[in-house]
Amino acid sequence: MTSFWFVPEVRRAALSLAGFAVAVPADLAGAPVALVATAYLLCYVAGGWEPAWSGLQALRERRLDVDLLMIVAALAAAAIGQYLDGGLLIVIFASSGALEAVMTARTRDSIHALLDLAPETATRLDPGGERQIPARELVVGDRVLVRPGERIPADGEVTDGASEVDTAGLTGEPLPRRTVPGDTVHAGTVNGTGTLQVRVDRDPADSLVAGIAAQVREASETKARRQLLIERIEQRYSVLVVGGAVALLTVPLLFGAAFEPTLLRAMTFMIVASPCAVVLATMPPLLAAIAAAGRRGVLLKDATVVEALADVDAVALDKTGTVTRGAPRVVGAVPLRGTADELLALAGAAESGSEHALGRAVREEARRRRVVTPEVHEFTALPGRGVRAVVGGPEGAEVVVGHPALLDAAVDETDAAARARARARAVVEGFEADGHTAVVVLAAGLPVGVLALADELRPEAAAAIADLSAVTGHVPALLTGDAPVPARNVAAELGVTEVHAELLPAGKTAVVAGWQREGRTVLAAGDGVNDAPLLATADVGLAAGEGASALSVQAADGVLLRDPMGSLAPLITLARRARRIAQANLAFAAAVIVVLVAWDLVGTLPLVVGVAGHELSTVLVCLNGLRLLVRPGWASPRTT
């Protein structure tokens, strides 16, 4: 994590404040002029050098921004002897920039800490044996070895071995896919328990993941032009203030006015019209919203995300890993003989040595039901098919748990065995028709039951959907690469009516782009590689969970670390509250500026009154914005 003092803006603001803190009491105490002048010089240079340089760079590009205008206003105050007023302008502006820099740095560091990049090396099989090489050096035709638990380094075809491949991050399919020779695999997916040999069929630069990354870059470049409201108006405002000050100085002189009072009026105008209060009207509430969200496990990349969140009226949610946990659970158990608990006892015992996601789900269900599992011997993993173990002691029965294809491998040809297999197949077909994953359990070669597994919904998902509907006025939509049946089942449990299933990454972005053409502001949440283009295209993209892929985190505008679903509605509510505070601040700051400028133009505004009014308004809007840190109002509409 970036140290507070390693942020350059913080060091400059601290030096400026230190110079100001020395100069003011020294001046009031009648200290030597050299000491006071040196302290004020430190204040002006430390706090004003960077914004002055930034403003000059903008001027070279024929742009006049608030940074330069603030420095000119401070120097104008100093030019007429108001060193304290100019120094206060510098300190406030520098402190605002330091606060923004700290929040941005901390969020950036937190997000970078989540990145889990794809493997950079591959094990290539050469005539002389295995060789570790950078994955980017693979070429079409190379054969690579992928051991259990490793990520597949390139798109290709399996030539040898059998395993289960976890494609959740890429396709949205929550359960590992059985993979045998002849099947296609993609870079970035995770190999399961077996060892695979893969022939590279596509250059790594042209892989499916690389194509998704290209879509992300294209969408991100479009969204990078997003600006804060204050940034959109500062150019015109700066030109207006400078033009007004020049006119107040030159026009009266052309008609014979005295130089000194004319200069004083123009400088007073420059000071009271300076946009310090206007700038601080918007940034503190937006930065406070970022800080408040961060304390609740939501990392937002910058203040523009808060403004965009306040306008959200449409929500697109990925299924696997977002509204679901991305982990299977047992949802059905049909014994062909005995009871469901007896079936789970056999299956749980056989799976006792398995690290497969399905095996963990079976063991967890057995524990949940408090089923006592028998003694196990001779555990063996069957990559791509399941597990085998002797259950019930050394003389017990051989139990096999795994893919329904195991039913076809049975060698018992008796009528009873055929009837049992037929019954098991019927149960399997029923479970699969409901969108579940079926697992068969065989004892001594005969099927004894079938288990159904499905992805588990997040406990807070249904309530979060209702809260989002209340906040945005529209029910969120489900966008997933998963099959239609499980997608519809999940949607029905959540009360979601709009479902788009079997979508490739381009399909997800097309749905969101269609909403945007209708004038809607879209929030999207997802966690997989296949969600990255969606997150980059949406007006606000949020990567869900600590397990979010590196590409989705990079493409997103923020990361949901805790309670991904439950955080969405409160986050939108917080952003809207921050916007309301910013709008109220802007109205107040503008009113003060209008009153002071009118007084200066129509009458004679004493400089001390103008400075006092301007600085007081600046402090008030800043404090009003920061109150979100104390009372963020982080609660869903159902609980407020």
mmCIF file of N, CA and C in Angstrom, residues 164-276:
data_model
loop_
_atom_site.group_PDB
_atom_site.id
_atom_site.type_symbol
_atom_site.label_atom_id
_atom_site.label_comp_id
_atom_site.label_asym_id
_atom_site.label_seq_id
_atom_site.Cartn_x
_atom_site.Cartn_y
_atom_site.Cartn_z
ATOM 1 N N GLU A 164 -10.848 -32.494 -15.795
ATOM 2 C CA GLU A 164 -11.945 -31.532 -15.767
ATOM 3 C C GLU A 164 -11.312 -30.153 -15.865
ATOM 4 N N VAL A 165 -11.876 -29.305 -16.696
ATOM 5 C CA VAL A 165 -11.326 -27.965 -16.896
ATOM 6 C C VAL A 165 -12.330 -26.942 -16.384
ATOM 7 N N ASP A 166 -11.853 -26.084 -15.490
ATOM 8 C CA ASP A 166 -12.683 -25.024 -14.918
ATOM 9 C C ASP A 166 -12.706 -23.847 -15.894
ATOM 10 N N THR A 167 -13.851 -23.634 -16.535
ATOM 11 C CA THR A 167 -13.989 -22.559 -17.522
ATOM 12 C C THR A 167 -14.840 -21.415 -16.997
ATOM 13 N N ALA A 168 -15.105 -21.393 -15.680
ATOM 14 C CA ALA A 168 -16.037 -20.400 -15.135
ATOM 15 C C ALA A 168 -15.621 -18.978 -15.465
ATOM 16 N N GLY A 169 -14.336 -18.678 -15.361
ATOM 17 C CA GLY A 169 -13.886 -17.317 -15.613
ATOM 18 C C GLY A 169 -14.050 -16.890 -17.051
ATOM 19 N N LEU A 170 -14.084 -17.864 -17.954
ATOM 20 C CA LEU A 170 -14.130 -17.543 -19.380
ATOM 21 C C LEU A 170 -15.525 -17.649 -19.965
ATOM 22 N N THR A 171 -16.276 -18.681 -19.561
ATOM 23 C CA THR A 171 -17.580 -18.925 -20.173
ATOM 24 C C THR A 171 -18.744 -18.674 -19.231
ATOM 25 N N GLY A 172 -18.475 -18.626 -17.927
ATOM 26 C CA GLY A 172 -19.556 -18.481 -16.963
ATOM 27 C C GLY A 172 -20.131 -19.801 -16.506
ATOM 28 N N GLU A 173 -19.678 -20.920 -17.059
ATOM 29 C CA GLU A 173 -20.150 -22.229 -16.634
ATOM 30 C C GLU A 173 -19.598 -22.524 -15.242
ATOM 31 N N PRO A 174 -20.461 -22.704 -14.220
ATOM 32 C CA PRO A 174 -19.961 -22.792 -12.845
ATOM 33 C C PRO A 174 -19.263 -24.101 -12.500
ATOM 34 N N LEU A 175 -19.563 -25.176 -13.225
ATOM 35 C CA LEU A 175 -18.996 -26.475 -12.890
ATOM 36 C C LEU A 175 -17.919 -26.871 -13.890
ATOM 37 N N PRO A 176 -16.861 -27.536 -13.437
ATOM 38 C CA PRO A 176 -15.798 -27.959 -14.352
ATOM 39 C C PRO A 176 -16.337 -28.830 -15.477
ATOM 40 N N ARG A 177 -15.731 -28.697 -16.649
ATOM 41 C CA ARG A 177 -16.179 -29.434 -17.832
ATOM 42 C C ARG A 177 -15.267 -30.633 -18.079
ATOM 43 N N ARG A 178 -15.882 -31.793 -18.247
ATOM 44 C CA ARG A 178 -15.117 -33.008 -18.544
ATOM 45 C C ARG A 178 -14.411 -32.838 -19.876
ATOM 46 N N THR A 179 -13.112 -33.120 -19.900
ATOM 47 C CA THR A 179 -12.294 -32.893 -21.089
ATOM 48 C C THR A 179 -11.502 -34.146 -21.413
ATOM 49 N N VAL A 180 -11.613 -34.597 -22.660
ATOM 50 C CA VAL A 180 -10.936 -35.806 -23.136
ATOM 51 C C VAL A 180 -10.267 -35.487 -24.467
ATOM 52 N N PRO A 181 -9.421 -36.386 -24.985
ATOM 53 C CA PRO A 181 -8.784 -36.124 -26.286
ATOM 54 C C PRO A 181 -9.793 -35.759 -27.367
ATOM 55 N N GLY A 182 -9.452 -34.733 -28.146
ATOM 56 C CA GLY A 182 -10.337 -34.226 -29.189
ATOM 57 C C GLY A 182 -11.091 -32.988 -28.786
ATOM 58 N N ASP A 183 -11.169 -32.688 -27.473
ATOM 59 C CA ASP A 183 -11.874 -31.502 -26.999
ATOM 60 C C ASP A 183 -10.991 -30.262 -27.158
ATOM 61 N N THR A 184 -11.647 -29.117 -27.326
ATOM 62 C CA THR A 184 -10.947 -27.843 -27.439
ATOM 63 C C THR A 184 -10.852 -27.187 -26.070
ATOM 64 N N VAL A 185 -9.688 -26.634 -25.765
ATOM 65 C CA VAL A 185 -9.490 -25.906 -24.510
ATOM 66 C C VAL A 185 -8.965 -24.516 -24.833
ATOM 67 N N HIS A 186 -9.140 -23.594 -23.880
ATOM 68 C CA HIS A 186 -8.769 -22.198 -24.121
ATOM 69 C C HIS A 186 -7.774 -21.708 -23.082
ATOM 70 N N ALA A 187 -6.938 -20.783 -23.512
ATOM 71 C CA ALA A 187 -5.945 -20.177 -22.627
ATOM 72 C C ALA A 187 -6.637 -19.520 -21.441
ATOM 73 N N GLY A 188 -6.020 -19.651 -20.259
ATOM 74 C CA GLY A 188 -6.539 -19.004 -19.072
ATOM 75 C C GLY A 188 -7.479 -19.858 -18.254
ATOM 76 N N THR A 189 -8.020 -20.952 -18.830
ATOM 77 C CA THR A 189 -8.862 -21.849 -18.052
ATOM 78 C C THR A 189 -7.972 -22.742 -17.192
ATOM 79 N N VAL A 190 -8.554 -23.330 -16.140
ATOM 80 C CA VAL A 190 -7.764 -24.043 -15.136
ATOM 81 C C VAL A 190 -7.985 -25.539 -15.250
ATOM 82 N N ASN A 191 -6.890 -26.284 -15.368
ATOM 83 C CA ASN A 191 -6.957 -27.738 -15.429
ATOM 84 C C ASN A 191 -7.315 -28.303 -14.058
ATOM 85 N N GLY A 192 -7.997 -29.452 -14.067
ATOM 86 C CA GLY A 192 -8.428 -30.076 -12.819
ATOM 87 C C GLY A 192 -7.450 -31.110 -12.313
ATOM 88 N N THR A 193 -7.943 -32.344 -12.115
ATOM 89 C CA THR A 193 -7.145 -33.372 -11.436
ATOM 90 C C THR A 193 -6.272 -34.195 -12.366
ATOM 91 N N GLY A 194 -6.534 -34.152 -13.650
ATOM 92 C CA GLY A 194 -5.760 -34.964 -14.582
ATOM 93 C C GLY A 194 -4.662 -34.170 -15.277
ATOM 94 N N THR A 195 -3.775 -34.892 -15.958
ATOM 95 C CA THR A 195 -2.720 -34.259 -16.749
ATOM 96 C C THR A 195 -3.117 -34.292 -18.222
ATOM 97 N N LEU A 196 -2.966 -33.150 -18.886
ATOM 98 C CA LEU A 196 -3.364 -33.034 -20.285
ATOM 99 C C LEU A 196 -2.169 -32.705 -21.165
ATOM 100 N N GLN A 197 -2.206 -33.229 -22.383
ATOM 101 C CA GLN A 197 -1.305 -32.774 -23.434
ATOM 102 C C GLN A 197 -2.157 -32.041 -24.464
ATOM 103 N N VAL A 198 -1.728 -30.846 -24.809
ATOM 104 C CA VAL A 198 -2.532 -29.986 -25.680
ATOM 105 C C VAL A 198 -1.690 -29.555 -26.877
ATOM 106 N N ARG A 199 -2.278 -29.686 -28.073
ATOM 107 C CA ARG A 199 -1.631 -29.168 -29.280
ATOM 108 C C ARG A 199 -2.137 -27.751 -29.520
ATOM 109 N N VAL A 200 -1.208 -26.813 -29.608
ATOM 110 C CA VAL A 200 -1.566 -25.407 -29.797
ATOM 111 C C VAL A 200 -2.138 -25.219 -31.200
ATOM 112 N N ASP A 201 -3.352 -24.705 -31.265
ATOM 113 C CA ASP A 201 -4.026 -24.497 -32.552
ATOM 114 C C ASP A 201 -4.117 -23.033 -32.951
ATOM 115 N N ARG A 202 -3.758 -22.136 -32.024
ATOM 116 C CA ARG A 202 -3.901 -20.710 -32.303
ATOM 117 C C ARG A 202 -2.763 -19.955 -31.629
ATOM 118 N N ASP A 203 -2.224 -18.977 -32.349
ATOM 119 C CA ASP A 203 -1.151 -18.159 -31.788
ATOM 120 C C ASP A 203 -1.650 -17.486 -30.514
ATOM 121 N N PRO A 204 -0.822 -17.463 -29.435
ATOM 122 C CA PRO A 204 -1.276 -16.832 -28.183
ATOM 123 C C PRO A 204 -1.793 -15.409 -28.368
ATOM 124 N N ALA A 205 -1.233 -14.677 -29.329
ATOM 125 C CA ALA A 205 -1.692 -13.302 -29.563
ATOM 126 C C ALA A 205 -3.100 -13.261 -30.140
ATOM 127 N N ASP A 206 -3.560 -14.401 -30.697
ATOM 128 C CA ASP A 206 -4.892 -14.455 -31.304
ATOM 129 C C ASP A 206 -5.853 -15.316 -30.497
ATOM 130 N N SER A 207 -5.498 -15.642 -29.262
ATOM 131 C CA SER A 207 -6.337 -16.519 -28.455
ATOM 132 C C SER A 207 -7.649 -15.836 -28.102
ATOM 133 N N LEU A 208 -8.569 -16.642 -27.580
ATOM 134 C CA LEU A 208 -9.869 -16.101 -27.180
ATOM 135 C C LEU A 208 -9.703 -15.024 -26.113
ATOM 136 N N VAL A 209 -8.805 -15.261 -25.157
ATOM 137 C CA VAL A 209 -8.568 -14.273 -24.108
ATOM 138 C C VAL A 209 -7.981 -12.991 -24.688
ATOM 139 N N ALA A 210 -7.051 -13.138 -25.652
ATOM 140 C CA ALA A 210 -6.458 -11.955 -26.275
ATOM 141 C C ALA A 210 -7.523 -11.149 -27.022
ATOM 142 N N GLY A 211 -8.453 -11.842 -27.662
ATOM 143 C CA GLY A 211 -9.539 -11.144 -28.350
ATOM 144 C C GLY A 211 -10.430 -10.390 -27.385
ATOM 145 N N ILE A 212 -10.688 -11.003 -26.232
ATOM 146 C CA ILE A 212 -11.479 -10.323 -25.217
ATOM 147 C C ILE A 212 -10.742 -9.090 -24.709
ATOM 148 N N ALA A 213 -9.422 -9.218 -24.511
ATOM 149 C CA ALA A 213 -8.620 -8.079 -24.058
ATOM 150 C C ALA A 213 -8.681 -6.925 -25.061
ATOM 151 N N ALA A 214 -8.686 -7.250 -26.352
ATOM 152 C CA ALA A 214 -8.776 -6.211 -27.379
ATOM 153 C C ALA A 214 -10.120 -5.487 -27.294
ATOM 154 N N GLN A 215 -11.193 -6.249 -27.039
ATOM 155 C CA GLN A 215 -12.499 -5.617 -26.868
ATOM 156 C C GLN A 215 -12.495 -4.678 -25.657
ATOM 157 N N VAL A 216 -11.808 -5.110 -24.594
ATOM 158 C CA VAL A 216 -11.726 -4.287 -23.397
ATOM 159 C C VAL A 216 -11.013 -2.973 -23.687
ATOM 160 N N ARG A 217 -9.885 -3.054 -24.398
ATOM 161 C CA ARG A 217 -9.133 -1.829 -24.722
ATOM 162 C C ARG A 217 -9.981 -0.871 -25.532
ATOM 163 N N GLU A 218 -10.697 -1.387 -26.508
ATOM 164 C CA GLU A 218 -11.517 -0.523 -27.359
ATOM 165 C C GLU A 218 -12.617 0.162 -26.547
ATOM 166 N N ALA A 219 -13.281 -0.615 -25.680
ATOM 167 C CA ALA A 219 -14.357 -0.031 -24.873
ATOM 168 C C ALA A 219 -13.802 0.951 -23.850
ATOM 169 N N SER A 220 -12.644 0.645 -23.260
ATOM 170 C CA SER A 220 -12.059 1.510 -22.242
ATOM 171 C C SER A 220 -11.621 2.844 -22.819
ATOM 172 N N GLU A 221 -11.096 2.831 -24.037
ATOM 173 C CA GLU A 221 -10.678 4.078 -24.666
ATOM 174 C C GLU A 221 -11.860 5.008 -24.883
ATOM 175 N N THR A 222 -13.008 4.440 -25.186
ATOM 176 C CA THR A 222 -14.209 5.245 -25.368
ATOM 177 C C THR A 222 -14.643 5.871 -24.049
ATOM 178 N N LYS A 223 -14.598 5.056 -22.978
ATOM 179 C CA LYS A 223 -15.064 5.536 -21.681
ATOM 180 C C LYS A 223 -14.058 6.464 -21.007
ATOM 181 N N ALA A 224 -12.788 6.422 -21.444
ATOM 182 C CA ALA A 224 -11.755 7.241 -20.814
ATOM 183 C C ALA A 224 -12.006 8.731 -20.997
ATOM 184 N N ARG A 225 -12.861 9.085 -21.937
ATOM 185 C CA ARG A 225 -13.143 10.505 -22.174
ATOM 186 C C ARG A 225 -14.126 11.083 -21.148
ATOM 187 N N ARG A 226 -14.615 10.243 -20.244
ATOM 188 C CA ARG A 226 -15.560 10.691 -19.230
ATOM 189 C C ARG A 226 -14.907 11.730 -18.326
ATOM 190 N N GLN A 227 -15.612 12.831 -18.057
ATOM 191 C CA GLN A 227 -15.078 13.921 -17.240
ATOM 192 C C GLN A 227 -16.054 14.273 -16.129
ATOM 193 N N LEU A 228 -15.502 14.843 -15.070
ATOM 194 C CA LEU A 228 -16.337 15.384 -14.010
ATOM 195 C C LEU A 228 -17.103 16.603 -14.502
ATOM 196 N N LEU A 229 -18.243 16.864 -13.881
ATOM 197 C CA LEU A 229 -19.049 18.029 -14.242
ATOM 198 C C LEU A 229 -18.231 19.310 -14.128
ATOM 199 N N ILE A 230 -17.466 19.442 -13.033
ATOM 200 C CA ILE A 230 -16.696 20.669 -12.828
ATOM 201 C C ILE A 230 -15.630 20.833 -13.913
ATOM 202 N N GLU A 231 -15.078 19.707 -14.392
ATOM 203 C CA GLU A 231 -14.077 19.780 -15.455
ATOM 204 C C GLU A 231 -14.702 20.229 -16.771
ATOM 205 N N ARG A 232 -15.973 19.897 -16.957
ATOM 206 C CA ARG A 232 -16.631 20.290 -18.201
ATOM 207 C C ARG A 232 -16.953 21.783 -18.250
ATOM 208 N N ILE A 233 -17.118 22.401 -17.057
ATOM 209 C CA ILE A 233 -17.492 23.819 -17.052
ATOM 210 C C ILE A 233 -16.309 24.732 -16.743
ATOM 211 N N GLU A 234 -15.191 24.146 -16.255
ATOM 212 C CA GLU A 234 -14.100 25.014 -15.790
ATOM 213 C C GLU A 234 -13.473 25.817 -16.920
ATOM 214 N N GLN A 235 -13.399 25.286 -18.119
ATOM 215 C CA GLN A 235 -12.776 26.004 -19.227
ATOM 216 C C GLN A 235 -13.525 27.307 -19.515
ATOM 217 N N ARG A 236 -14.835 27.208 -19.685
ATOM 218 C CA ARG A 236 -15.618 28.405 -19.981
ATOM 219 C C ARG A 236 -15.610 29.377 -18.800
ATOM 220 N N TYR A 237 -15.686 28.834 -17.590
ATOM 221 C CA TYR A 237 -15.692 29.692 -16.417
ATOM 222 C C TYR A 237 -14.373 30.453 -16.294
ATOM 223 N N SER A 238 -13.272 29.762 -16.513
ATOM 224 C CA SER A 238 -11.959 30.408 -16.410
ATOM 225 C C SER A 238 -11.816 31.538 -17.419
ATOM 226 N N VAL A 239 -12.249 31.296 -18.638
ATOM 227 C CA VAL A 239 -12.179 32.330 -19.670
ATOM 228 C C VAL A 239 -13.041 33.525 -19.282
ATOM 229 N N LEU A 240 -14.210 33.245 -18.731
ATOM 230 C CA LEU A 240 -15.126 34.314 -18.329
ATOM 231 C C LEU A 240 -14.508 35.177 -17.226
ATOM 232 N N VAL A 241 -13.894 34.531 -16.213
ATOM 233 C CA VAL A 241 -13.301 35.294 -15.107
ATOM 234 C C VAL A 241 -12.129 36.142 -15.589
ATOM 235 N N VAL A 242 -11.258 35.544 -16.399
ATOM 236 C CA VAL A 242 -10.108 36.296 -16.908
ATOM 237 C C VAL A 242 -10.576 37.448 -17.785
ATOM 238 N N GLY A 243 -11.547 37.192 -18.641
ATOM 239 C CA GLY A 243 -12.082 38.247 -19.499
ATOM 240 C C GLY A 243 -12.696 39.373 -18.688
ATOM 241 N N GLY A 244 -13.430 39.007 -17.608
ATOM 242 C CA GLY A 244 -14.037 40.023 -16.753
ATOM 243 C C GLY A 244 -12.994 40.870 -16.049
ATOM 244 N N ALA A 245 -11.934 40.238 -15.542
ATOM 245 C CA ALA A 245 -10.884 40.981 -14.845
ATOM 246 C C ALA A 245 -10.167 41.943 -15.794
ATOM 247 N N VAL A 246 -9.877 41.481 -17.010
ATOM 248 C CA VAL A 246 -9.211 42.335 -17.997
ATOM 249 C C VAL A 246 -10.103 43.522 -18.360
ATOM 250 N N ALA A 247 -11.405 43.245 -18.529
ATOM 251 C CA ALA A 247 -12.332 44.331 -18.879
ATOM 252 C C ALA A 247 -12.431 45.349 -17.749
ATOM 253 N N LEU A 248 -12.469 44.875 -16.486
ATOM 254 C CA LEU A 248 -12.553 45.801 -15.352
ATOM 255 C C LEU A 248 -11.302 46.661 -15.222
ATOM 256 N N LEU A 249 -10.190 46.152 -15.737
ATOM 257 C CA LEU A 249 -8.956 46.920 -15.660
ATOM 258 C C LEU A 249 -8.817 47.893 -16.825
ATOM 259 N N THR A 250 -9.139 47.447 -18.029
ATOM 260 C CA THR A 250 -8.863 48.266 -19.224
ATOM 261 C C THR A 250 -9.958 49.276 -19.539
ATOM 262 N N VAL A 251 -11.223 48.869 -19.440
ATOM 263 C CA VAL A 251 -12.315 49.763 -19.847
ATOM 264 C C VAL A 251 -12.331 51.054 -19.029
ATOM 265 N N PRO A 252 -12.298 50.984 -17.669
ATOM 266 C CA PRO A 252 -12.287 52.253 -16.917
ATOM 267 C C PRO A 252 -11.069 53.106 -17.228
ATOM 268 N N LEU A 253 -9.895 52.492 -17.452
ATOM 269 C CA LEU A 253 -8.695 53.267 -17.775
ATOM 270 C C LEU A 253 -8.857 54.014 -19.091
ATOM 271 N N LEU A 254 -9.566 53.405 -20.039
ATOM 272 C CA LEU A 254 -9.803 54.068 -21.325
ATOM 273 C C LEU A 254 -10.660 55.323 -21.150
ATOM 274 N N PHE A 255 -11.466 55.341 -20.094
ATOM 275 C CA PHE A 255 -12.332 56.510 -19.844
ATOM 276 C C PHE A 255 -11.743 57.430 -18.787
ATOM 277 N N GLY A 256 -10.458 57.255 -18.486
ATOM 278 C CA GLY A 256 -9.764 58.200 -17.622
ATOM 279 C C GLY A 256 -9.809 57.901 -16.153
ATOM 280 N N ALA A 257 -10.195 56.718 -15.753
ATOM 281 C CA ALA A 257 -10.240 56.375 -14.332
ATOM 282 C C ALA A 257 -8.822 56.294 -13.763
ATOM 283 N N ALA A 258 -8.709 56.492 -12.433
ATOM 284 C CA ALA A 258 -7.409 56.402 -11.773
ATOM 285 C C ALA A 258 -6.927 54.958 -11.787
ATOM 286 N N PHE A 259 -5.621 54.771 -11.894
ATOM 287 C CA PHE A 259 -5.073 53.420 -12.068
ATOM 288 C C PHE A 259 -5.208 52.579 -10.797
ATOM 289 N N GLU A 260 -4.831 53.136 -9.622
ATOM 290 C CA GLU A 260 -4.769 52.310 -8.412
ATOM 291 C C GLU A 260 -6.131 51.764 -7.996
ATOM 292 N N PRO A 261 -7.192 52.580 -7.890
ATOM 293 C CA PRO A 261 -8.497 52.005 -7.514
ATOM 294 C C PRO A 261 -9.051 51.056 -8.581
ATOM 295 N N THR A 262 -8.735 51.348 -9.853
ATOM 296 C CA THR A 262 -9.187 50.452 -10.919
ATOM 297 C C THR A 262 -8.513 49.085 -10.792
ATOM 298 N N LEU A 263 -7.191 49.103 -10.547
ATOM 299 C CA LEU A 263 -6.469 47.834 -10.369
ATOM 300 C C LEU A 263 -7.002 47.088 -9.155
ATOM 301 N N LEU A 264 -7.284 47.829 -8.050
ATOM 302 C CA LEU A 264 -7.794 47.186 -6.842
ATOM 303 C C LEU A 264 -9.138 46.518 -7.110
ATOM 304 N N ARG A 265 -10.022 47.209 -7.879
ATOM 305 C CA ARG A 265 -11.327 46.628 -8.192
ATOM 306 C C ARG A 265 -11.157 45.361 -9.045
ATOM 307 N N ALA A 266 -10.272 45.406 -10.033
ATOM 308 C CA ALA A 266 -10.056 44.245 -10.904
ATOM 309 C C ALA A 266 -9.467 43.077 -10.121
ATOM 310 N N MET A 267 -8.526 43.371 -9.237
ATOM 311 C CA MET A 267 -7.928 42.297 -8.442
ATOM 312 C C MET A 267 -8.943 41.710 -7.458
ATOM 313 N N THR A 268 -9.773 42.576 -6.878
ATOM 314 C CA THR A 268 -10.815 42.085 -5.980
ATOM 315 C C THR A 268 -11.776 41.169 -6.733
ATOM 316 N N PHE A 269 -12.130 41.580 -7.951
ATOM 317 C CA PHE A 269 -12.992 40.739 -8.783
ATOM 318 C C PHE A 269 -12.333 39.378 -9.031
ATOM 319 N N MET A 270 -11.042 39.394 -9.371
ATOM 320 C CA MET A 270 -10.336 38.144 -9.648
ATOM 321 C C MET A 270 -10.369 37.216 -8.435
ATOM 322 N N ILE A 271 -10.226 37.793 -7.248
ATOM 323 C CA ILE A 271 -10.185 36.967 -6.037
ATOM 324 C C ILE A 271 -11.569 36.409 -5.703
ATOM 325 N N VAL A 272 -12.589 37.276 -5.672
ATOM 326 C CA VAL A 272 -13.908 36.796 -5.255
ATOM 327 C C VAL A 272 -14.543 35.895 -6.304
ATOM 328 N N ALA A 273 -14.139 36.061 -7.567
ATOM 329 C CA ALA A 273 -14.691 35.213 -8.627
ATOM 330 C C ALA A 273 -13.871 33.947 -8.842
ATOM 331 N N SER A 274 -12.736 33.805 -8.137
ATOM 332 C CA SER A 274 -11.910 32.612 -8.323
ATOM 333 C C SER A 274 -12.715 31.380 -7.935
ATOM 334 N N PRO A 275 -12.496 30.269 -8.639
ATOM 335 C CA PRO A 275 -13.374 29.109 -8.506
ATOM 336 C C PRO A 275 -13.003 28.155 -7.378
ATOM 337 N N CYS A 276 -12.328 28.648 -6.349
ATOM 338 C CA CYS A 276 -11.920 27.758 -5.258
ATOM 339 C C CYS A 276 -13.137 27.055 -4.649
#
